[in-house]
Amino acid sequence: MITNNLTIRIGGEAGQGMDTSGAGFARALVRSGLHIFANSDFMSRIRGGYNFYQLRVSDKPIYAPHDAAHLLLAFNQDALTQSLNDLAPGGAIIHDASIQFDPGARNVKAFAFPFEAKALEIGRAAGMDPKRAKLMANTAALGATAALTSFPFERIADVIAQNFGKKKGSAIAEANLTMARWAYDDALQSADQFAWKIAPPADPTNRMILNGNQAIGLGAIAAGCKLIAAYPMTPATSIIEFMTAQAKRFNLVTKQTEDEIAAILYAIGANQVGVRAMCATSGGGFSLMVEALGMAGMTETPLVVVDSQRPGPSTGMPTRTGQGDLLFVMHASQDEFPRIVLAPGGVESCYADTARAFNLAEKYQCPVLILTDAFQAFAARSVGVEELPFEKFRIERGKTLTDAQLDQFKPGEYKRYALTDDGISPRAIPGHPNAVYTSTSDEHTEFGRIKDEDAANRVAQHSKRMRKLETIKREMRMPEWYGPADASITLMGWGSTRYVIREAVDLLNARGVRANALHFTDIYPLDEARLEEELNKAKRLIDVEGNYTAQLAQVVRVYTGRAVDDKILKYDGRPFTGAEIADAVPNIARK
Amino acid sequence: MSDTFTPKSYDGEREITWCPGCGDYGIIAGVKQALAQLQLPPHQAFFVSGIGCGSKMPDYLKANGYLGLHGRTLPIAQGVKLANHDLKVIITVGDGDSFGIGAGHFVHALRRNSDLTMIVEDNKVYALTKGQYSPLSARGWISSTTPDGSIETEFNPLLMAITGGATFVARTFSGDPKHMAQTFAKAIQHKGFAFVDVLQVCVIYNSVNTTEWYRPRVYKLDDDATYNPRDYNAAIQKAYEWGDKIPIGVLYVDERPTYEDRVAALAQGALVKQPLAGYSQATWNEFRATMM
Ligand SMILES: Cc1ncc(C[n+]2csc(CCOP(=O)(O)OP(=O)(O)O)c2C)c(N)n1
Ligand code: SF4
């Protein structure tokens, strides 16, 4: 028997409600004191196809998905056939009786239940519309899951009552509870045939369930972001949706604009007059934003932009994941200007690094780009309250002038683009009588007036802006090490792969391969000498990335001259798993 | 009564680079006159412009301003207004910028009725790039990119503004300083999206629509006691009038809540004046509970 270490996959077609029931089960588990990691895999369609929601359960914190499922809840034939190979030996399938399945020689168990038939029967009795009634098959499958894993029925009953009780009327809640109870009782007889069990700890702790996009929204809110503008684009949309859902509580302005060009311009306009504002999109939308990004660089307007990556180019794979935009966001726009590129890894990092991005943007008066991706956007985990200390976030506004400081200026004296050693000019928020000024996308004087022909002024202003890069580097963070210092192999990655790479490191060490990991959250700009020192600690450097051209490896080589020894690259639109990376290492070692 | 602000109060310190005889000189004078009429302190005004001859205006004024990208004035202005609705936000921009590259933003700004003033310096050509045709150039217009004459129908911005949802729509003429000042003042005072099309002479690239051409054609709607700018259908009729007789003045006016009026978060005052990190422990706890 294996306790508190299993992965459950719920698969079916879009519209069958797997996400809702999976999330309900996740909630029941977390309220019982267990840790979860949940990720979903869905197609770009509203109905039909094959989607799944996967839930990993443990009594210790978990940060990454497991590559094999122990229990598969299959709601259609595709879900069953397509997930069969991902099932761990000894695992089980719960499926509707209408689906034909014979495990044959496979080491898996199959349990068939007349979910749909029962749902229709109970639904009819409760006066439900048959379409709605059918959805109760989900609830029943969760009842069966609780039975097979020995998870207490009352815990899921609470969540079901809450999910359906509040909004949807209690007759529906009752019908769902009846369904769950029926399936639970029925499945209980087979419980001894399934080896993975869930045992809630005696003393549960309160934890939240958050995904990456929600954490990004929270980081923004904690940092005092008051305005988000966006145009819907998967996998970034749920950032503005989350912030809109929270708008009343936190007094936010959220704006769906006519396109991404307008989205970034709204954010720039708001920032220009002193309000922390952001925009969020995916690569296609970011492509449209590029001209305005350069404008923010030129007018030295603070700005936070999120690019939630999906495979491209162009429309690419809307619901899939990838890490193909690194070089693009680092270089987007004509000519040069200081910018900062951050790639958070994990929910807590999505929160903390987004919050930090707002401070960086104001301190250095430049755009900060946050790179996340579809995997991280939707991957949720249980997060301890202490992990996200919203109240303690310290706001830093750098050289933003206060009204009291501006009172000391004589009218006409203030220079928005004053030449300074660190490249940062004291910034007045428009509205003070002593600091009336213009900003322009043209090359300009210290006062912000157009001067787009003069060579000396150009050199002075361009060097001033570019000097900020050196200033920024001082506070940028070096990549983070994980694993033994004396490793013979270092796995290098960035952004969302942080925890799967750690999992690979653990697996490799368990297999007797001394491995560690080097993870980049801060990518640009970095201090070259310090980075070189870090890289010198790595013996054999293996690059792990979700793109074809090993973009981080290119960046590292440009920074330091160090070339990676090998690469594990993936661009099929699917996230990496720890086992997959670990398994690729011996092949490389043999080469 | 002595005024604190005169038109000179809004003088920039810069040398103006428009061609001698350019209609933009009249327009900037009209803008200053209107600001003085309204006694609007320079620090409470925020000008937004794009790229083009006319868009240089904020660079020549003493007032806050942002000279952005070609075609992108309106979303910037709306972002500024949402962030600080205590500022008077005024857009000064060319017709190419507004209705060529920026047409998409125009249509949506109209729908929103943000409290902005949009002053279009309408010379019916792309002047700064040396005279190509604009979306407002008449069919048959000859330019370097339409040597045989434009084969497109010109855009009617007044008609678009009225039907698209603007709550103040006017036209004025760069050859009539007094009329410009009056019209701009009304537009800035209007609460909601105020659109002003200014017939602007370009002495270099538009040799058809000159001051001499306009002068006998323009007539003031104010002089017609029977014209009611609150009559939507009458305004649409007026918007079609062009040629021998060209109406100037307020074509259409309406009162409707502005976009900012309808945004709940702004009820507590301008966003920029709200504390950056003002959330209480209780608010955060309440939030946490919803995620558990
Ligand atoms: C994205 C982009 N495309 C093209 C240009 C070049 N450009 C500058 S001004 C202009 C046209 C200006 O015409 P209009 O807006 O009517 O203003 P005018 O110069 O006539 O006052 C163009 C095409 C640019 N600055 N940016
Ligand atoms: S080219 Fe035309 S619009 Fe531009 S400054 Fe000269 S006259 Fe004015």
GROMACS .gro file of C-alpha atoms and ligand atoms in nm, chain B residues 17-24 53-54 123 127-128 200-205, ligand 2:
model
   27
  608THR     CA    1   0.932   7.463  -3.715
  609TRP     CA    2   0.608   7.471  -3.913
  610CYS     CA    3   0.627   7.633  -4.257
  611PRO     CA    4   0.538   7.999  -4.275
  612GLY     CA    5   0.168   8.020  -4.359
  613CYS     CA    6   0.084   7.678  -4.215
  614GLY     CA    7  -0.264   7.653  -4.065
  615ASP     CA    8  -0.117   7.493  -3.753
  644CYS     CA    9   0.336   6.809  -3.856
  645GLY     CA   10   0.028   6.883  -3.649
  714ASN     CA   11  -0.507   6.910  -4.396
  718ALA     CA   12   0.240   6.636  -4.473
  719LEU     CA   13   0.536   6.531  -4.262
  791GLN     CA   14  -0.625   7.317  -4.172
  792VAL     CA   15  -0.445   7.465  -4.466
  793CYS     CA   16  -0.114   7.312  -4.566
  794VAL     CA   17   0.062   7.559  -4.791
  795ILE     CA   18   0.307   7.301  -4.919
  796TYR     CA   19   0.114   6.985  -5.005
  885SF4     S1   20   0.413   7.080  -4.461
  885SF4    FE1   21   0.207   7.161  -4.446
  885SF4     S2   22   0.130   7.088  -4.252
  885SF4    FE2   23   0.349   7.062  -4.247
  885SF4     S3   24   0.424   7.249  -4.154
  885SF4    FE3   25   0.431   7.281  -4.370
  885SF4     S4   26   0.239   7.376  -4.415
  885SF4    FE4   27   0.217   7.289  -4.217
   0.00000   0.00000   0.00000
